[in-house]
Short mmCIF file of C-alpha atoms in Angstrom, two decimals:
data_model
loop_
_atom_site.label_atom_id
_atom_site.label_comp_id
_atom_site.label_asym_id
_atom_site.label_seq_id
_atom_site.Cartn_x
_atom_site.Cartn_y
_atom_site.Cartn_z
CA MET A 1 -19.46 -22.17 -5.93
CA SER A 2 -15.42 -21.59 -6.96
CA ASP A 3 -13.42 -24.66 -6.46
CA LEU A 4 -10.94 -22.15 -4.26
CA GLY A 5 -14.26 -21.94 -1.77
CA MET A 6 -12.55 -24.53 0.46
CA THR A 7 -15.17 -26.12 3.17
CA ARG A 8 -14.09 -23.29 5.26
CA ARG A 9 -12.19 -24.33 8.30
CA SER A 10 -12.29 -22.98 11.61
CA PHE A 11 -8.89 -21.48 11.03
CA LEU A 12 -8.97 -19.23 14.47
CA GLY A 13 -11.15 -21.75 16.09
CA THR A 14 -14.19 -20.46 18.30
CA SER A 15 -12.12 -19.08 20.90
CA ALA A 16 -10.56 -16.67 18.52
CA LEU A 17 -13.88 -15.45 17.31
CA ALA A 18 -14.67 -15.01 21.04
CA GLY A 19 -11.53 -12.65 21.11
CA THR A 20 -8.96 -14.83 23.31
CA ALA A 21 -6.46 -16.12 20.74
CA LEU A 22 -5.74 -13.53 18.17
CA THR A 23 -2.22 -14.97 16.28
CA ILE A 24 -2.71 -15.33 12.75
CA ILE A 25 -2.58 -18.88 11.82
CA PRO A 26 0.10 -20.44 9.37
CA ARG A 27 -1.76 -22.07 6.63
CA SER A 28 0.09 -25.32 7.17
CA VAL A 29 -2.56 -26.15 9.91
CA LEU A 30 -5.30 -25.63 6.90
CA ALA A 31 -7.18 -27.38 4.39
CA ALA A 32 -5.16 -26.68 1.05
CA PRO A 33 -7.04 -24.34 -1.32
CA GLY A 34 -7.86 -25.22 -5.30
CA ARG A 35 -8.08 -22.18 -7.56
CA PRO A 36 -11.44 -21.32 -9.69
CA GLY A 37 -12.34 -23.29 -12.96
CA ALA A 38 -12.14 -21.29 -16.27
CA ASN A 39 -15.90 -21.18 -16.19
CA ASP A 40 -16.44 -20.41 -12.77
CA ARG A 41 -17.03 -16.72 -11.08
CA ILE A 42 -14.55 -15.49 -9.06
CA ASN A 43 -15.90 -14.80 -5.43
CA HIS A 44 -14.78 -12.00 -3.77
CA ALA A 45 -14.90 -10.58 -0.11
CA ILE A 46 -14.27 -6.61 1.16
CA ILE A 47 -12.69 -6.16 4.44
CA GLY A 48 -13.37 -2.31 4.72
CA VAL A 49 -16.62 -0.87 2.80
CA GLY A 50 -16.01 2.91 3.66
CA GLY A 51 -14.51 5.39 1.30
CA MET A 52 -12.16 3.23 -1.01
CA GLY A 53 -14.01 0.41 -0.11
CA ASN A 54 -17.14 1.53 -1.89
CA ALA A 55 -14.60 1.87 -4.85
CA HIS A 56 -13.40 -2.03 -4.48
CA ILE A 57 -17.78 -2.95 -4.39
CA GLY A 58 -17.50 -1.37 -7.78
CA TYR A 59 -14.73 -2.89 -9.05
CA VAL A 60 -16.36 -6.36 -8.36
CA LEU A 61 -19.65 -5.69 -9.53
CA LYS A 62 -18.91 -4.54 -12.89
CA ASP A 63 -16.24 -7.51 -13.69
CA PRO A 64 -18.76 -10.13 -15.12
CA GLN A 65 -16.04 -13.03 -13.87
CA ALA A 66 -16.79 -11.61 -10.37
CA LYS A 67 -19.25 -12.10 -7.55
CA LEU A 68 -19.47 -10.58 -4.15
CA VAL A 69 -20.04 -12.99 -1.58
CA ALA A 70 -19.24 -11.16 1.92
CA VAL A 71 -18.24 -7.80 3.06
CA CYS A 72 -17.14 -6.72 6.45
CA ASP A 73 -17.20 -3.49 8.56
CA VAL A 74 -16.71 -1.96 12.17
CA ARG A 75 -19.80 0.23 11.01
CA LYS A 76 -23.05 -1.33 10.72
CA SER A 77 -24.46 1.61 8.47
CA ARG A 78 -21.68 0.42 6.31
CA ARG A 79 -22.54 -3.04 6.24
CA ASP A 80 -26.05 -2.52 5.81
CA ALA A 81 -25.54 0.10 2.83
CA ALA A 82 -22.73 -2.87 1.09
CA VAL A 83 -25.42 -5.30 1.28
CA GLN A 84 -28.02 -3.36 -0.51
CA ARG A 85 -26.01 -2.39 -3.11
CA ALA A 86 -24.42 -5.94 -3.58
CA GLY A 87 -27.53 -7.57 -3.37
CA ALA A 88 -28.69 -10.56 -1.00
CA ASP A 89 -26.24 -12.89 -1.83
CA CYS A 90 -24.04 -10.97 -0.06
CA HIS A 91 -23.35 -11.60 3.90
CA ALA A 92 -22.38 -8.89 5.92
CA TYR A 93 -19.94 -9.09 8.83
CA LEU A 94 -18.59 -7.49 12.06
CA ASP A 95 -15.39 -9.33 12.23
CA PHE A 96 -12.82 -10.71 9.39
CA ARG A 97 -12.33 -14.07 11.27
CA GLU A 98 -15.78 -14.74 11.15
CA MET A 99 -16.45 -13.91 7.49
CA LEU A 100 -12.50 -16.03 6.42
CA ASP A 101 -14.04 -19.00 8.52
CA ARG A 102 -17.69 -19.28 6.91
CA GLU A 103 -17.50 -18.04 3.69
CA SER A 104 -16.10 -19.56 0.09
CA ILE A 105 -13.71 -16.80 -0.82
CA ASP A 106 -11.34 -16.66 -3.80
CA VAL A 107 -10.00 -13.13 -3.18
CA VAL A 108 -10.03 -10.90 -0.32
CA HIS A 109 -9.95 -7.09 -0.80
CA VAL A 110 -8.40 -5.20 2.36
CA VAL A 111 -9.40 -1.69 2.37
CA THR A 112 -9.10 -0.68 5.82
CA PRO A 113 -6.82 1.79 7.50
CA PRO A 114 -3.09 0.70 7.34
CA HIS A 115 -2.64 -0.22 10.98
CA TRP A 116 -4.80 -3.55 10.11
CA HIS A 117 -3.31 -4.21 6.69
CA ALA A 118 -0.77 -6.68 7.90
CA LEU A 119 -2.94 -8.71 9.93
CA GLN A 120 -6.02 -8.64 7.58
CA ASN A 121 -3.56 -9.33 4.65
CA ILE A 122 -2.22 -12.36 6.38
CA ALA A 123 -5.14 -13.48 7.73
CA ALA A 124 -6.87 -14.08 4.23
CA LEU A 125 -3.89 -15.61 2.80
CA ASN A 126 -3.63 -17.90 5.37
CA ALA A 127 -7.04 -18.87 4.85
CA GLY A 128 -6.07 -19.71 1.41
CA CYS A 129 -7.45 -16.80 -0.14
CA ASP A 130 -5.53 -14.54 -2.95
CA VAL A 131 -5.14 -11.03 -2.03
CA TRP A 132 -6.06 -7.48 -3.55
CA ALA A 133 -4.83 -4.91 -1.03
CA GLU A 134 -4.71 -1.03 -0.64
CA LYS A 135 -2.11 0.85 -0.07
CA PRO A 136 -0.17 1.42 1.45
CA MET A 137 0.94 -2.02 1.66
CA THR A 138 1.44 -1.84 5.33
CA ARG A 139 2.16 0.78 8.46
CA THR A 140 5.77 -0.04 8.95
CA ILE A 141 8.74 -1.59 7.03
CA ALA A 142 8.41 -5.07 9.01
CA GLU A 143 5.34 -5.56 8.73
CA GLY A 144 5.96 -5.46 4.57
CA THR A 145 8.11 -8.01 5.13
CA HIS A 146 5.61 -10.61 7.14
CA VAL A 147 2.98 -10.05 4.31
CA ALA A 148 5.55 -11.17 1.50
CA ASP A 149 6.51 -13.92 3.53
CA ALA A 150 2.65 -15.02 4.23
CA VAL A 151 2.14 -14.61 0.04
CA ARG A 152 5.12 -17.05 -0.22
CA ARG A 153 4.38 -19.27 2.66
CA ASN A 154 0.78 -20.10 1.27
CA GLY A 155 1.26 -20.02 -2.48
CA ARG A 156 -1.27 -17.22 -3.27
CA VAL A 157 -1.20 -14.28 -5.69
CA PHE A 158 -1.01 -10.79 -4.17
CA ARG A 159 -2.42 -7.50 -5.83
CA LEU A 160 -1.58 -3.94 -4.55
CA ASN A 161 -3.90 -1.35 -5.72
CA THR A 162 -1.97 0.85 -7.58
CA TRP A 163 -1.60 0.74 -11.34
CA PHE A 164 0.30 3.14 -12.95
CA ARG A 165 3.72 1.08 -13.61
CA LEU A 166 1.21 -1.12 -15.55
CA TYR A 167 -1.06 1.74 -17.32
CA GLY A 168 -2.86 4.91 -17.07
CA SER A 169 -1.57 8.27 -17.31
CA PHE A 170 0.94 8.81 -14.62
CA TYR A 171 -0.76 11.51 -12.44
CA GLY A 172 0.24 15.40 -13.88
CA LEU A 173 3.04 14.10 -15.40
CA GLY A 174 1.26 13.79 -18.69
CA THR A 175 2.69 10.50 -19.88
CA THR A 176 2.35 7.03 -19.08
CA VAL A 177 5.38 5.09 -17.55
CA ALA A 178 5.98 3.13 -20.66
CA PRO A 179 8.02 5.81 -22.59
CA LEU A 180 10.29 6.84 -19.37
CA LYS A 181 10.78 2.99 -18.68
CA LYS A 182 12.14 2.57 -22.38
CA LEU A 183 14.49 5.49 -22.06
CA VAL A 184 15.64 4.93 -18.90
CA GLN A 185 16.80 0.95 -19.80
CA SER A 186 18.08 2.30 -23.12
CA GLY A 187 20.91 4.50 -21.19
CA ALA A 188 20.23 7.60 -23.26
CA LEU A 189 20.04 10.04 -20.17
CA GLY A 190 23.08 8.10 -18.81
CA TRP A 191 23.48 7.04 -15.42
CA PRO A 192 23.06 7.84 -12.33
CA LEU A 193 19.78 9.54 -12.67
CA THR A 194 17.68 11.60 -10.31
CA VAL A 195 14.19 11.72 -10.03
CA ARG A 196 11.83 14.73 -8.33
CA VAL A 197 8.72 13.81 -7.08
CA SER A 198 6.90 17.03 -6.60
CA ALA A 199 4.21 19.24 -6.72
CA LEU A 200 6.16 21.21 -9.34
CA THR A 201 6.66 18.00 -11.41
CA GLY A 202 3.09 16.77 -11.26
CA PHE A 203 2.59 15.13 -7.92
CA SER A 204 0.74 16.69 -5.01
CA TRP A 205 1.68 15.19 -1.59
CA LYS A 206 -1.07 16.38 0.34
CA ALA A 207 1.13 17.14 3.41
CA SER A 208 -1.30 19.80 4.94
CA MET A 209 -4.31 17.91 3.97
CA TRP A 210 -3.34 14.69 6.26
CA THR A 211 -2.11 16.17 9.24
CA GLY A 212 -3.63 15.29 12.70
CA LYS A 213 -5.14 17.51 15.24
CA LEU A 214 -3.80 18.29 18.93
CA GLY A 215 -5.88 18.74 22.21
CA LEU A 216 -9.32 17.12 20.70
CA PRO A 217 -11.72 16.60 23.31
CA PRO A 218 -12.67 13.14 23.77
CA GLU A 219 -16.19 12.24 22.56
CA PRO A 220 -19.01 9.46 23.06
CA VAL A 221 -18.64 6.37 20.98
CA PRO A 222 -21.19 6.35 18.06
CA ALA A 223 -23.67 3.24 18.53
CA ASP A 224 -22.63 2.38 14.71
CA ILE A 225 -19.11 1.54 15.39
CA ASP A 226 -17.23 -0.81 17.07
CA TYR A 227 -14.57 1.17 18.50
CA ASP A 228 -12.24 -1.39 19.73
CA ARG A 229 -12.51 -3.42 16.52
CA TRP A 230 -11.53 -0.04 14.82
CA LEU A 231 -8.46 0.31 17.12
CA GLY A 232 -7.38 -3.56 16.82
CA PRO A 233 -3.89 -3.53 17.10
CA ALA A 234 -3.25 0.48 17.27
CA PRO A 235 -2.69 1.66 20.90
CA TRP A 236 -6.01 3.23 22.91
CA LYS A 237 -6.72 6.66 22.17
CA PRO A 238 -10.08 8.09 23.52
CA TYR A 239 -12.51 8.06 20.55
CA THR A 240 -12.91 11.41 18.41
CA THR A 241 -14.57 11.58 14.81
CA HIS A 242 -11.36 13.10 13.61
CA ARG A 243 -9.58 9.93 14.15
CA THR A 244 -11.92 7.69 12.74
CA SER A 245 -13.25 9.20 9.33
CA GLY A 246 -10.72 9.79 6.40
CA SER A 247 -8.75 12.03 8.59
CA PHE A 248 -7.24 9.02 10.22
CA ARG A 249 -4.28 9.56 8.04
CA GLY A 250 -3.14 12.17 9.91
CA TYR A 251 -2.09 10.17 13.09
CA TRP A 252 1.33 7.79 12.99
CA ASP A 253 -0.66 4.88 15.02
CA TYR A 254 -2.86 4.43 11.77
CA ASP A 255 -0.89 5.68 8.52
CA GLY A 256 1.85 8.13 7.86
CA GLY A 257 -0.01 11.21 5.95
CA GLY A 258 -0.39 12.29 2.23
CA LEU A 259 3.09 10.69 2.23
CA ALA A 260 1.89 7.44 2.73
CA ASP A 261 -1.70 8.08 1.53
CA MET A 262 -0.38 8.91 -1.79
CA GLY A 263 3.63 7.54 -1.78
CA GLN A 264 3.35 3.89 -3.22
CA HIS A 265 0.88 5.63 -6.36
CA TYR A 266 4.05 7.99 -7.35
CA LEU A 267 7.23 6.03 -5.92
CA ASP A 268 6.00 2.25 -7.11
CA PRO A 269 6.69 3.57 -10.77
CA VAL A 270 9.59 5.69 -10.28
CA GLN A 271 10.65 2.39 -8.42
CA TYR A 272 10.15 0.32 -11.63
CA ILE A 273 11.62 2.88 -13.76
CA LEU A 274 14.73 3.06 -12.21
CA ASP A 275 14.79 -0.83 -12.23
CA LYS A 276 14.71 -0.76 -8.51
CA ASP A 277 12.36 -3.34 -7.80
CA ASP A 278 14.56 -5.28 -5.47
CA THR A 279 16.55 -3.11 -3.53
CA SER A 280 16.02 -0.22 -1.65
CA PRO A 281 17.94 3.40 -0.98
CA VAL A 282 20.90 3.33 1.33
CA GLU A 283 20.95 7.13 2.67
CA ILE A 284 17.71 8.76 3.18
CA GLU A 285 17.71 12.49 4.89
CA ALA A 286 14.46 14.86 4.99
CA THR A 287 14.09 18.37 5.65
CA ALA A 288 10.96 19.20 8.13
CA PRO A 289 9.84 20.72 11.09
CA TRP A 290 11.33 19.24 14.29
CA PRO A 291 10.83 17.48 16.40
CA GLN A 292 7.84 15.81 14.84
CA HIS A 293 4.86 15.21 17.04
CA PRO A 294 5.31 11.27 18.32
CA ASP A 295 1.30 10.81 17.68
CA VAL A 296 0.52 13.91 14.99
CA VAL A 297 1.65 13.92 11.57
CA GLY A 298 2.83 17.07 10.46
CA LEU A 299 4.03 19.04 7.87
CA TRP A 300 7.58 18.57 5.56
CA GLY A 301 9.41 19.81 3.07
CA GLN A 302 11.98 17.46 1.32
CA VAL A 303 13.12 14.09 1.52
CA TYR A 304 16.22 13.06 -0.29
CA MET A 305 17.00 9.42 -0.99
CA LYS A 306 19.78 7.94 -2.70
CA TYR A 307 20.92 4.32 -4.09
CA ALA A 308 23.85 2.60 -3.56
CA ASP A 309 24.61 3.11 -7.43
CA GLY A 310 24.36 7.14 -7.02
CA CYS A 311 20.53 7.21 -8.29
CA LYS A 312 18.50 9.65 -6.25
CA ILE A 313 14.92 10.08 -5.57
CA ILE A 314 13.76 13.83 -4.29
CA LEU A 315 10.46 14.31 -3.11
CA GLU A 316 9.12 17.59 -2.37
CA SER A 317 5.68 18.51 -0.67
CA CYS A 318 5.75 22.29 -1.49
CA GLU A 319 3.89 22.78 1.78
CA TRP A 320 7.10 23.61 3.84
CA GLY A 321 10.06 25.33 3.49
CA ALA A 322 12.11 26.41 -0.14
CA ARG A 323 11.10 24.88 -3.27
CA GLU A 324 14.29 23.57 -4.84
CA THR A 325 12.49 21.46 -7.38
CA ALA A 326 11.16 24.82 -9.30
CA GLY A 327 11.92 24.49 -13.05
CA LYS A 328 13.78 21.39 -12.85
CA PRO A 329 12.91 18.13 -14.71
CA PHE A 330 11.20 14.90 -13.58
CA ILE A 331 14.03 12.42 -14.58
CA GLU A 332 17.74 14.02 -14.98
CA GLY A 333 20.93 11.99 -16.26
CA PRO A 334 24.40 13.24 -17.24
CA ASN A 335 23.26 13.36 -20.67
CA GLY A 336 19.42 14.32 -20.86
CA LYS A 337 16.34 15.38 -18.99
CA VAL A 338 12.56 14.77 -18.92
CA PHE A 339 10.22 17.25 -18.19
CA GLN A 340 6.06 16.88 -17.83
CA ASN A 341 4.30 16.18 -21.18
CA PHE A 342 7.49 14.32 -21.89
CA ARG A 343 9.48 17.21 -22.97
CA THR A 344 12.86 15.87 -23.23
CA GLU A 345 16.61 17.96 -23.50
CA PRO A 346 17.91 16.92 -26.13
CA ALA A 347 14.53 17.16 -27.82
CA ASN A 348 15.50 14.17 -29.95
CA LEU A 349 14.69 11.77 -26.94
CA ALA A 350 11.16 11.98 -27.49
CA GLN A 351 11.66 10.31 -31.10
CA LEU A 352 13.96 8.28 -30.05
CA VAL A 353 11.62 6.45 -27.47
CA LYS A 354 9.11 5.56 -30.75
CA GLU A 355 12.17 3.42 -31.84
CA LEU A 356 12.96 1.78 -28.75
CA PRO A 357 11.84 -1.65 -27.57
CA GLU A 358 8.61 -1.99 -25.21
CA PRO A 359 9.52 -2.92 -21.33
CA ALA A 360 9.05 -6.39 -20.50
CA PRO A 361 5.15 -7.77 -20.32
CA GLN A 362 3.70 -7.86 -16.85
CA VAL A 363 0.63 -9.32 -15.77
CA SER A 364 -2.16 -6.45 -15.65
CA ASP A 365 -5.38 -8.49 -15.51
CA PHE A 366 -5.98 -9.69 -11.87
CA ASN A 367 -8.42 -12.18 -12.90
CA VAL A 368 -5.53 -13.69 -15.02
CA SER A 369 -3.21 -14.05 -12.15
CA VAL A 370 -5.88 -15.62 -10.07
CA ARG A 371 -7.13 -18.05 -12.79
CA THR A 372 -3.60 -18.95 -14.04
CA ARG A 373 -1.18 -18.33 -10.61
CA ARG A 374 0.85 -16.19 -12.72
CA THR A 375 2.29 -13.44 -10.66
CA PHE A 376 0.49 -9.93 -10.61
CA GLY A 377 2.62 -6.71 -12.43
CA LEU A 378 2.43 -5.28 -8.44
CA ASN A 379 2.79 -8.06 -6.23
CA GLU A 380 4.00 -9.06 -2.77
CA LEU A 381 7.82 -8.50 -3.51
CA ASN A 382 8.21 -5.12 -5.72
CA GLY A 383 5.24 -3.61 -3.48
CA ASN A 384 6.93 -4.09 -0.52
CA ARG A 385 10.20 -2.38 -2.10
CA SER A 386 8.11 0.50 -2.85
CA ASN A 387 6.10 0.30 0.43
CA ILE A 388 9.77 0.61 2.04
CA LEU A 389 10.53 3.60 0.05
CA VAL A 390 7.38 5.54 1.91
CA HIS A 391 8.36 4.42 5.27
CA LEU A 392 11.99 5.34 4.72
CA ALA A 393 10.97 8.74 3.62
CA ASN A 394 8.75 9.17 6.95
CA CYS A 395 11.14 7.71 9.18
CA ALA A 396 13.67 10.45 8.12
CA ILE A 397 10.95 13.29 8.60
CA ARG A 398 10.27 11.69 12.35
CA SER A 399 14.05 10.94 13.01
CA GLY A 400 15.23 14.57 11.91
CA ARG A 401 18.68 13.39 10.70
CA LYS A 402 20.05 11.18 7.89
CA LEU A 403 19.65 7.89 8.29
CA HIS A 404 21.57 4.99 6.79
CA PHE A 405 19.52 1.97 5.50
CA ASP A 406 20.79 -1.85 4.52
CA PRO A 407 18.41 -3.09 1.50
CA ALA A 408 19.36 -6.87 2.62
CA THR A 409 18.40 -6.91 5.81
CA LEU A 410 16.00 -4.06 5.63
CA ARG A 411 17.13 -2.49 8.97
CA PHE A 412 18.37 1.01 9.44
CA VAL A 413 22.39 0.74 10.24
CA ASN A 414 23.52 1.16 14.19
CA ASP A 415 20.16 3.17 14.70
CA PRO A 416 17.88 1.55 17.40
CA GLU A 417 15.60 4.70 17.34
CA ALA A 418 15.04 4.36 13.58
CA ASN A 419 14.36 0.66 13.65
CA ARG A 420 11.83 1.22 16.34
CA LEU A 421 9.68 3.42 13.85
CA ALA A 422 10.45 0.46 11.17
CA GLU A 423 8.74 -2.10 13.20
CA GLN A 424 6.41 -0.85 16.13
CA PRO A 425 4.34 -3.17 18.84
CA MET A 426 0.82 -3.98 18.63
CA ARG A 427 -2.04 -3.70 21.19
CA ALA A 428 -2.26 -6.71 22.96
CA PRO A 429 -3.74 -9.50 22.31
CA TRP A 430 -3.01 -8.73 18.31
CA ARG A 431 0.56 -10.22 17.06
CA ILE A 432 1.67 -11.86 14.29
CA GLY A 433 3.23 -15.12 14.10
#
């Protein structure tokens, strides 16, 4: 058993497990955690074992330093399948609070739909666990700040599950992020820069793939799923298969369409390349059919985001309206351009990159972070900023007008309607704090 496996305290108490007190309790009332010793296996637990949850089971099972001790899901069939795959030493739970209360866990993976991310991330952090979280980090801007605060307050390690700032070919761009970072930080492209994240520069936004459906008739709730627990903090709506399968991404109650699905994969590296890990755009505007439906995610064309220093990020779905990124570079500055497959104008920029210093090192092995307490490369702070990028874009699409945002207060300027989108209520009795 890992040192971090505290004698699991009843951090929510028996009344909470009975569903009568659902506030997330601060760690200050709990036992202080340790951390795994150099020779200990790291105990992992996964909340949500369908879809991406299966991938997380694979992450753990193939890691010789890791042990999967518990899984949690609101579907019995998924719990049973996960235990069969992981082995008899892995315990299955319907209620994540009970799992956190009973098990000796070092790392919790949160792989549920985004409307659950904030509550479950914070619950795991308050229970003294490190967190490996799925993207988007949270469903709203305000929730992301709550998660970042919980990481700091509890002294835990947080990892967001996208990795392109650290390693790997950057989707259809045909290059890793490192040479782009080197070129930008050298100043060779000039300043300010414009970055275009489009299907025409290597990035599919899945806009039509993840739209919701109107007028679906209610269906009987299958015996396999605890639908009230699936909804959790989301507003109550009649059960339909389309809402509770992977297509949940098409409903604002749970996610934010293809933009929220892919946004942190694409925008976190852009934020890193532009050295914007500690700030956010100040102007955001979108082109999309308007008005957008209040419940169902729809199509969109472009989103324009501008930072205070003039740098711009342009998103284009290529699934509605004009395609203005056709033939244009991924990165453009006053002195140069970078296209797919690292074709540059002027051509000598590609050679210049080979002579430039490497970017500052980042921790890319989560086991190292867990054992040494060193901050992971994509963490609660820079991850929250790229999470904000996603939600700024969706807020602009939903509002139908130019928005002004304050990167310090993390609120829209003189815009109560947009701020309501950035901080949405939870269904009682669920709440943060």
